[in-house]
Amino acid sequence: MPRNIALPHIEGLVSYEPGRPIEEVARELKLRPASIIKLASNENPLGPSPKAVAAMRRALATAHLYPDGGGFYLRQGLAKHLGVGADNIVLGNGSNELIEMLFHAFVAPGDEIVCGDRAFVVYKLCAAMFQARAVEVPFRDHTHDLEAMLAACNGRTKIVFVANPNNPTGTRVDNAAFCRFLDRVPNHTIIALDEAYYEFLDNPPDTLGYIIGKRAPNIIALRTFSKIVGLAGLRIGYGVAGKEMVGLLNKVRQPFNVNSIAQAGALASLADRAHITRTRRLNKQGLAYLSGEFRKMKLEFIPSVGNFICVRVGDGRAVFDALQRRGVIVRPLAGYRMPEWVRITVGTMPENRRFIRELKAVLK
Ligand SMILES: *Cc1c(COP(=O)(O)O)cnc(C)c1O
């Protein structure tokens, strides 16, 4: 019955396929949860900052109260941390929610968005949900082809999405080319810069300086506490943009979209620079190790600047299945039209070694 009354374009949607949870794989394959490692969702293998955990414990005592809908203290903390105004920040239930909020505010049926054909899939999924056309521009050398994306923008283009670094390829765009691109996108188009892995970059582009300094009213940077900070389970991210854009997004934001535990954890995590430094160091070590092993195994891989890496294994689905039976969850990439590849999140060194051992066994 609900089928007949659903909107036709909703019936046709494909659900997002997340990395498989450990408990689910354990149930299905009758494995012990403790024997499984998940390298499938680019989470922080060190876990959350202990300071964040302590702050969240304290926040539990007032869980009967609604959260501060405006996220006052967290926005103040972020503003100080980032060197922007608190009114340049909008909080989201994960940066994924901010992506959806952009569609609510700016995209009508028949509008267009521009994104890369190997870019984060959520842009395309949202476009379908809002009956907009996603113009997918082919990647070049595994990364965004900014010139081609610019050429794909027209009078109907409402949002152009650039993920830098991109997921799943782990590639970045050149800083100078990036600034030239930002300068040339037309004013009627929102530029959504998805910077979920920004903190992993060496020599990152000065995105916020560009947005705030140039008073670029049509650009928003999307960041998250899910990746380097290690709070993916809390669902909290933020956008940094001009005041007008922040005001618009607040109009489409649900009143209590970010819960009080998440706000407390995120705020405390800002004070733990050591945790971020440790995470970056471990990630570099892991990337070097994995790349070296792939080289020895003569497997093609995409050099990554994120906390994950893509490797070409032949039949990606079969390798994913076989690894899963051995208790290692990775991510198949057929959904990104990369059926011969899998994506692996960089884990702790013991996890990385275990993955390589199991991969060797599976490929033998
Ligand atoms: C993980 C990821 C996000 C969002 O994560 P949230 O948990 O919703 O903050 C956004 N963009 C990219 C490219 C990602 O990989």
GROMACS .gro file of C-alpha atoms and ligand atoms in nm:
model
  379
    1MET     CA    1   0.000   0.000   0.000
    2PRO     CA    2   0.264   0.264   0.087
    3ARG     CA    3   0.417   0.199  -0.256
    4ASN     CA    4   0.120   0.344  -0.446
    5ILE     CA    5   0.122   0.661  -0.242
    6ALA     CA    6   0.500   0.726  -0.241
    7LEU     CA    7   0.632   0.996  -0.470
    8PRO     CA    8   0.756   0.826  -0.789
    9HIS     CA    9   1.105   0.975  -0.768
   10ILE     CA   10   1.138   0.855  -0.407
   11GLU     CA   11   1.047   0.501  -0.505
   12GLY     CA   12   1.329   0.509  -0.758
   13LEU     CA   13   1.597   0.617  -0.509
   14VAL     CA   14   1.887   0.393  -0.416
   15SER     CA   15   1.975   0.392  -0.044
   16TYR     CA   16   2.326   0.488   0.066
   17GLU     CA   17   2.531   0.178   0.138
   18PRO     CA   18   2.740   0.241   0.450
   19GLY     CA   19   3.045   0.046   0.565
   20ARG     CA   20   2.922  -0.269   0.736
   21PRO     CA   21   2.907  -0.256   1.118
   22ILE     CA   22   3.117  -0.513   1.307
   23GLU     CA   23   2.814  -0.654   1.494
   24GLU     CA   24   2.623  -0.712   1.172
   25VAL     CA   25   2.911  -0.899   1.008
   26ALA     CA   26   2.962  -1.100   1.328
   27ARG     CA   27   2.594  -1.206   1.332
   28GLU     CA   28   2.590  -1.295   0.965
   29LEU     CA   29   2.916  -1.489   0.949
   30LYS     CA   30   2.906  -1.627   1.305
   31LEU     CA   31   3.235  -1.460   1.397
   32ARG     CA   32   3.336  -1.317   1.732
   33PRO     CA   33   3.296  -0.937   1.719
   34ALA     CA   34   3.636  -0.897   1.890
   35SER     CA   35   3.801  -1.089   1.604
   36ILE     CA   36   3.672  -0.845   1.340
   37ILE     CA   37   3.843  -0.525   1.230
   38LYS     CA   38   3.653  -0.256   1.043
   39LEU     CA   39   3.856  -0.059   0.791
   40ALA     CA   40   3.553   0.053   0.596
   41SER     CA   41   3.434   0.399   0.703
   42ASN     CA   42   3.746   0.613   0.751
   43GLU     CA   43   3.700   0.631   1.128
   44ASN     CA   44   3.984   0.721   1.365
   45PRO     CA   45   4.153   0.394   1.472
   46LEU     CA   46   4.267   0.559   1.799
   47GLY     CA   47   3.907   0.624   1.902
   48PRO     CA   48   3.779   0.953   2.043
   49SER     CA   49   3.991   1.191   2.249
   50PRO     CA   50   3.981   1.095   2.620
   51LYS     CA   51   3.901   1.460   2.691
   52ALA     CA   52   3.594   1.434   2.468
   53VAL     CA   53   3.484   1.116   2.643
   54ALA     CA   54   3.513   1.281   2.986
   55ALA     CA   55   3.310   1.582   2.869
   56MET     CA   56   3.041   1.357   2.724
   57ARG     CA   57   3.015   1.164   3.052
   58ARG     CA   58   2.952   1.493   3.231
   59ALA     CA   59   2.693   1.594   2.971
   60LEU     CA   60   2.494   1.276   3.030
   61ALA     CA   61   2.370   1.412   3.363
   62THR     CA   62   2.166   1.677   3.181
   63ALA     CA   63   2.042   1.453   2.899
   64HIS     CA   64   1.683   1.519   3.009
   65LEU     CA   65   1.713   1.876   2.881
   66TYR     CA   66   1.689   1.970   2.516
   67PRO     CA   67   2.025   2.067   2.370
   68ASP     CA   68   2.119   2.426   2.299
   69GLY     CA   69   1.965   2.443   1.953
   70GLY     CA   70   2.197   2.723   1.850
   71GLY     CA   71   2.508   2.541   1.975
   72PHE     CA   72   2.636   2.862   2.134
   73TYR     CA   73   2.945   2.731   2.316
   74LEU     CA   74   3.053   2.500   2.039
   75ARG     CA   75   3.020   2.772   1.775
   76GLN     CA   76   3.218   3.008   1.999
   77GLY     CA   77   3.484   2.742   2.044
   78LEU     CA   78   3.500   2.667   1.674
   79ALA     CA   79   3.512   3.035   1.585
   80LYS     CA   80   3.813   3.084   1.808
   81HIS     CA   81   3.977   2.767   1.683
   82LEU     CA   82   3.927   2.860   1.316
   83GLY     CA   83   3.970   3.236   1.334
   84VAL     CA   84   3.622   3.316   1.200
   85GLY     CA   85   3.308   3.463   1.356
   86ALA     CA   86   3.057   3.247   1.542
   87ASP     CA   87   2.797   3.374   1.293
   88ASN     CA   88   3.003   3.215   1.014
   89ILE     CA   89   2.931   2.868   1.151
   90VAL     CA   90   2.631   2.639   1.113
   91LEU     CA   91   2.618   2.302   1.289
   92GLY     CA   92   2.492   1.982   1.131
   93ASN     CA   93   2.403   1.629   1.233
   94GLY     CA   94   2.718   1.517   1.056
   95SER     CA   95   2.834   1.716   0.756
   96ASN     CA   96   2.600   1.492   0.558
   97GLU     CA   97   2.309   1.684   0.704
   98LEU     CA   98   2.464   2.009   0.583
   99ILE     CA   99   2.476   1.869   0.230
  100GLU     CA  100   2.104   1.801   0.253
  101MET     CA  101   2.041   2.146   0.404
  102LEU     CA  102   2.208   2.301   0.098
  103PHE     CA  103   1.959   2.123  -0.124
  104HIS     CA  104   1.666   2.236   0.094
  105ALA     CA  105   1.779   2.596   0.071
  106PHE     CA  106   1.892   2.619  -0.289
  107VAL     CA  107   1.774   2.336  -0.515
  108ALA     CA  108   1.435   2.301  -0.686
  109PRO     CA  109   1.317   2.019  -0.916
  110GLY     CA  110   1.479   2.061  -1.258
  111ASP     CA  111   1.784   2.245  -1.124
  112GLU     CA  112   2.132   2.109  -1.181
  113ILE     CA  113   2.426   2.034  -0.959
  114VAL     CA  114   2.780   1.960  -1.078
  115CYS     CA  115   3.006   1.703  -0.916
  116GLY     CA  116   3.283   1.460  -1.011
  117ASP     CA  117   3.198   1.110  -1.134
  118ARG     CA  118   3.421   0.955  -0.865
  119ALA     CA  119   3.327   1.206  -0.596
  120PHE     CA  120   3.149   1.128  -0.267
  121VAL     CA  121   2.819   0.963  -0.368
  122VAL     CA  122   2.593   1.157  -0.129
  123TYR     CA  123   2.580   1.464  -0.361
  124LYS     CA  124   2.424   1.252  -0.634
  125LEU     CA  125   2.187   1.076  -0.394
  126CYS     CA  126   2.062   1.412  -0.265
  127ALA     CA  127   2.015   1.540  -0.621
  128ALA     CA  128   1.790   1.244  -0.697
  129MET     CA  129   1.594   1.304  -0.376
  130PHE     CA  130   1.534   1.668  -0.473
  131GLN     CA  131   1.459   1.589  -0.840
  132ALA     CA  132   1.764   1.779  -0.957
  133ARG     CA  133   1.997   1.666  -1.234
  134ALA     CA  134   2.347   1.566  -1.123
  135VAL     CA  135   2.596   1.652  -1.396
  136GLU     CA  136   2.884   1.414  -1.330
  137VAL     CA  137   3.214   1.537  -1.467
  138PRO     CA  138   3.471   1.261  -1.536
  139PHE     CA  139   3.770   1.255  -1.302
  140ARG     CA  140   4.114   1.307  -1.452
  141ASP     CA  141   4.409   1.124  -1.294
  142HIS     CA  142   4.176   1.007  -1.016
  143THR     CA  143   4.090   1.361  -0.909
  144HIS     CA  144   3.848   1.645  -0.985
  145ASP     CA  145   3.894   1.804  -1.326
  146LEU     CA  146   3.822   2.161  -1.214
  147GLU     CA  147   3.837   2.311  -1.564
  148ALA     CA  148   3.585   2.059  -1.694
  149MET     CA  149   3.365   2.118  -1.389
  150LEU     CA  150   3.370   2.489  -1.455
  151ALA     CA  151   3.273   2.425  -1.817
  152ALA     CA  152   2.982   2.210  -1.692
  153CYS     CA  153   2.838   2.498  -1.488
  154ASN     CA  154   2.555   2.683  -1.660
  155GLY     CA  155   2.263   2.909  -1.575
  156ARG     CA  156   2.081   2.622  -1.404
  157THR     CA  157   2.370   2.507  -1.186
  158LYS     CA  158   2.278   2.564  -0.822
  159ILE     CA  159   2.563   2.384  -0.647
  160VAL     CA  160   2.905   2.260  -0.754
  161PHE     CA  161   3.062   2.011  -0.512
  162VAL     CA  162   3.437   1.965  -0.468
  163ALA     CA  163   3.559   1.713  -0.211
  164ASN     CA  164   3.916   1.799  -0.118
  165PRO     CA  165   4.059   1.548  -0.035
  166ASN     CA  166   3.810   1.335  -0.219
  167ASN     CA  167   3.655   1.017  -0.090
  168PRO     CA  168   3.697   0.741  -0.217
  169THR     CA  169   4.001   0.827  -0.431
  170GLY     CA  170   4.203   1.001  -0.154
  171THR     CA  171   4.327   1.263  -0.400
  172ARG     CA  172   4.347   1.641  -0.364
  173VAL     CA  173   4.332   1.930  -0.607
  174ASP     CA  174   4.626   2.163  -0.664
  175ASN     CA  175   4.602   2.473  -0.438
  176ALA     CA  176   4.664   2.728  -0.715
  177ALA     CA  177   4.421   2.561  -0.956
  178PHE     CA  178   4.168   2.547  -0.672
  179CYS     CA  179   4.186   2.925  -0.611
  180ARG     CA  180   4.154   2.998  -0.983
  181PHE     CA  181   3.845   2.775  -0.986
  182LEU     CA  182   3.689   2.952  -0.686
  183ASP     CA  183   3.745   3.286  -0.858
  184ARG     CA  184   3.565   3.180  -1.174
  185VAL     CA  185   3.252   2.991  -1.064
  186PRO     CA  186   2.954   3.217  -1.139
  187ASN     CA  187   2.788   3.398  -0.847
  188HIS     CA  188   2.452   3.224  -0.887
  189THR     CA  189   2.617   2.889  -0.810
  190ILE     CA  190   2.695   2.770  -0.456
  191ILE     CA  191   3.041   2.617  -0.423
  192ALA     CA  192   3.029   2.342  -0.160
  193LEU     CA  193   3.379   2.248  -0.052
  194ASP     CA  194   3.362   1.916   0.125
  195GLU     CA  195   3.662   1.916   0.357
  196ALA     CA  196   3.586   1.608   0.567
  197TYR     CA  197   3.957   1.510   0.554
  198TYR     CA  198   4.104   1.862   0.549
  199GLU     CA  199   4.298   1.813   0.873
  200PHE     CA  200   4.500   1.530   0.718
  201LEU     CA  201   4.646   1.760   0.451
  202ASP     CA  202   5.000   1.896   0.448
  203ASN     CA  203   5.003   2.244   0.297
  204PRO     CA  204   4.621   2.275   0.294
  205PRO     CA  205   4.453   2.548   0.090
  206ASP     CA  206   4.344   2.851   0.298
  207THR     CA  207   3.978   2.789   0.229
  208LEU     CA  208   3.840   2.982   0.523
  209GLY     CA  209   4.069   3.277   0.454
  210TYR     CA  210   3.929   3.278   0.104
  211ILE     CA  211   3.564   3.258   0.212
  212ILE     CA  212   3.581   3.509   0.495
  213GLY     CA  213   3.860   3.732   0.360
  214LYS     CA  214   3.713   3.768   0.014
  215ARG     CA  215   3.360   3.778   0.155
  216ALA     CA  216   3.264   3.514  -0.098
  217PRO     CA  217   2.890   3.481  -0.029
  218ASN     CA  218   2.843   3.170  -0.243
  219ILE     CA  219   3.107   2.941  -0.090
  220ILE     CA  220   3.068   2.704   0.205
  221ALA     CA  221   3.330   2.474   0.358
  222LEU     CA  222   3.193   2.155   0.513
  223ARG     CA  223   3.392   2.000   0.795
  224THR     CA  224   3.325   1.719   1.036
  225PHE     CA  225   3.411   1.571   1.374
  226SER     CA  226   3.367   1.221   1.227
  227LYS     CA  227   3.705   1.167   1.072
  228ILE     CA  228   4.028   1.297   1.228
  229VAL     CA  229   3.857   1.387   1.558
  230GLY     CA  230   3.710   1.039   1.597
  231LEU     CA  231   3.349   1.119   1.687
  232ALA     CA  232   3.166   0.958   1.393
  233GLY     CA  233   2.913   0.788   1.620
  234LEU     CA  234   2.791   1.123   1.753
  235ARG     CA  235   2.696   1.267   1.414
  236ILE     CA  236   2.830   1.620   1.422
  237GLY     CA  237   2.976   1.842   1.153
  238TYR     CA  238   2.973   2.209   1.061
  239GLY     CA  239   2.973   2.449   0.771
  240VAL     CA  240   3.176   2.771   0.749
  241ALA     CA  241   3.034   3.040   0.522
  242GLY     CA  242   2.930   3.402   0.497
  243LYS     CA  243   2.666   3.519   0.745
  244GLU     CA  244   2.389   3.526   0.484
  245MET     CA  245   2.440   3.166   0.382
  246VAL     CA  246   2.461   3.059   0.748
  247GLY     CA  247   2.133   3.245   0.812
  248LEU     CA  248   1.963   3.065   0.524
  249LEU     CA  249   2.081   2.723   0.635
  250ASN     CA  250   1.961   2.792   0.988
  251LYS     CA  251   1.612   2.843   0.844
  252VAL     CA  252   1.604   2.488   0.707
  253ARG     CA  253   1.784   2.333   1.006
  254GLN     CA  254   1.580   2.120   1.246
  255PRO     CA  255   1.561   2.299   1.585
  256PHE     CA  256   1.768   2.044   1.783
  257ASN     CA  257   1.966   1.879   1.505
  258VAL     CA  258   2.285   1.835   1.710
  259ASN     CA  259   2.243   1.656   2.043
  260SER     CA  260   2.390   1.781   2.369
  261ILE     CA  261   2.634   1.490   2.413
  262ALA     CA  262   2.780   1.555   2.068
  263GLN     CA  263   2.813   1.928   2.136
  264ALA     CA  264   3.000   1.860   2.460
  265GLY     CA  265   3.230   1.600   2.302
  266ALA     CA  266   3.307   1.814   2.000
  267LEU     CA  267   3.387   2.120   2.211
  268ALA     CA  268   3.622   1.925   2.438
  269SER     CA  269   3.795   1.766   2.140
  270LEU     CA  270   3.900   2.111   2.017
  271ALA     CA  271   4.124   2.138   2.322
  272ASP     CA  272   4.304   1.810   2.253
  273ARG     CA  273   4.561   1.898   1.985
  274ALA     CA  274   4.779   1.606   2.095
  275HIS     CA  275   4.513   1.358   1.988
  276ILE     CA  276   4.502   1.513   1.641
  277THR     CA  277   4.882   1.508   1.614
  278ARG     CA  278   4.895   1.142   1.720
  279THR     CA  279   4.626   1.057   1.467
  280ARG     CA  280   4.807   1.232   1.181
  281ARG     CA  281   5.135   1.063   1.267
  282LEU     CA  282   4.977   0.717   1.286
  283ASN     CA  283   4.797   0.780   0.957
  284LYS     CA  284   5.117   0.877   0.775
  285GLN     CA  285   5.293   0.570   0.908
  286GLY     CA  286   5.002   0.350   0.798
  287LEU     CA  287   4.979   0.503   0.450
  288ALA     CA  288   5.353   0.452   0.397
  289TYR     CA  289   5.328   0.093   0.513
  290LEU     CA  290   5.024   0.006   0.301
  291SER     CA  291   5.166   0.177  -0.011
  292GLY     CA  292   5.496  -0.008   0.035
  293GLU     CA  293   5.321  -0.343   0.070
  294PHE     CA  294   5.103  -0.279  -0.238
  295ARG     CA  295   5.418  -0.196  -0.434
  296LYS     CA  296   5.583  -0.520  -0.324
  297MET     CA  297   5.267  -0.709  -0.420
  298LYS     CA  298   5.267  -0.528  -0.757
  299LEU     CA  299   4.913  -0.398  -0.694
  300GLU     CA  300   4.811  -0.066  -0.846
  301PHE     CA  301   4.699   0.187  -0.584
  302ILE     CA  302   4.601   0.554  -0.578
  303PRO     CA  303   4.847   0.759  -0.368
  304SER     CA  304   4.630   0.906  -0.092
  305VAL     CA  305   4.638   1.220   0.121
  306GLY     CA  306   4.341   1.104   0.331
  307ASN     CA  307   4.310   0.835   0.599
  308PHE     CA  308   4.217   0.563   0.350
  309ILE     CA  309   4.358   0.422   0.029
  310CYS     CA  310   4.223   0.254  -0.286
  311VAL     CA  311   4.391  -0.055  -0.426
  312ARG     CA  312   4.316  -0.246  -0.745
  313VAL     CA  313   4.257  -0.610  -0.657
  314GLY     CA  314   4.078  -0.751  -0.964
  315ASP     CA  315   3.726  -0.849  -0.858
  316GLY     CA  316   3.660  -0.596  -0.583
  317ARG     CA  317   3.336  -0.756  -0.468
  318ALA     CA  318   3.489  -1.103  -0.441
  319VAL     CA  319   3.791  -0.971  -0.249
  320PHE     CA  320   3.559  -0.773  -0.018
  321ASP     CA  321   3.356  -1.090   0.050
  322ALA     CA  322   3.663  -1.306   0.109
  323LEU     CA  323   3.822  -1.050   0.342
  324GLN     CA  324   3.496  -1.021   0.533
  325ARG     CA  325   3.485  -1.396   0.592
  326ARG     CA  326   3.831  -1.355   0.742
  327GLY     CA  327   3.708  -1.081   0.972
  328VAL     CA  328   3.836  -0.774   0.783
  329ILE     CA  329   3.572  -0.530   0.664
  330VAL     CA  330   3.677  -0.304   0.374
  331ARG     CA  331   3.473  -0.112   0.119
  332PRO     CA  332   3.393  -0.236  -0.232
  333LEU     CA  333   3.372   0.044  -0.489
  334ALA     CA  334   3.142  -0.084  -0.764
  335GLY     CA  335   2.902   0.196  -0.668
  336TYR     CA  336   3.171   0.440  -0.784
  337ARG     CA  337   3.215   0.245  -1.107
  338MET     CA  338   3.546   0.114  -0.974
  339PRO     CA  339   3.454  -0.258  -0.960
  340GLU     CA  340   3.817  -0.371  -0.961
  341TRP     CA  341   3.908  -0.167  -0.653
  342VAL     CA  342   3.852  -0.173  -0.280
  343ARG     CA  343   3.904   0.111  -0.032
  344ILE     CA  344   4.079   0.049   0.299
  345THR     CA  345   4.078   0.284   0.595
  346VAL     CA  346   4.421   0.321   0.753
  347GLY     CA  347   4.405   0.143   1.087
  348THR     CA  348   4.644   0.094   1.375
  349MET     CA  349   4.969  -0.074   1.266
  350PRO     CA  350   4.856  -0.417   1.393
  351GLU     CA  351   4.531  -0.373   1.197
  352ASN     CA  352   4.720  -0.269   0.883
  353ARG     CA  353   4.948  -0.573   0.910
  354ARG     CA  354   4.653  -0.802   0.963
  355PHE     CA  355   4.481  -0.658   0.656
  356ILE     CA  356   4.790  -0.714   0.439
  357ARG     CA  357   4.826  -1.071   0.568
  358GLU     CA  358   4.461  -1.151   0.489
  359LEU     CA  359   4.480  -0.977   0.151
  360LYS     CA  360   4.780  -1.189   0.054
  361ALA     CA  361   4.592  -1.503   0.155
  362VAL     CA  362   4.284  -1.399  -0.040
  363LEU     CA  363   4.474  -1.310  -0.358
  364LYS     CA  364   4.680  -1.628  -0.356
  365LIG     C1  365   3.275   1.091   0.577
  365LIG     C2  366   3.248   1.200   0.479
  365LIG     C3  367   3.156   1.301   0.506
  365LIG     C4  368   3.068   1.314   0.620
  365LIG     O1  369   3.061   1.268   0.724
  365LIG     P1  370   2.966   1.305   0.847
  365LIG     O2  371   2.991   1.189   0.934
  365LIG     O3  372   2.827   1.314   0.797
  365LIG     O4  373   3.017   1.434   0.898
  365LIG     C5  374   3.138   1.401   0.415
  365LIG     N1  375   3.207   1.403   0.302
  365LIG     C6  376   3.296   1.309   0.272
  365LIG     C7  377   3.370   1.319   0.144
  365LIG     C8  378   3.318   1.203   0.357
  365LIG     O5  379   3.403   1.107   0.324
   0.00000   0.00000   0.00000
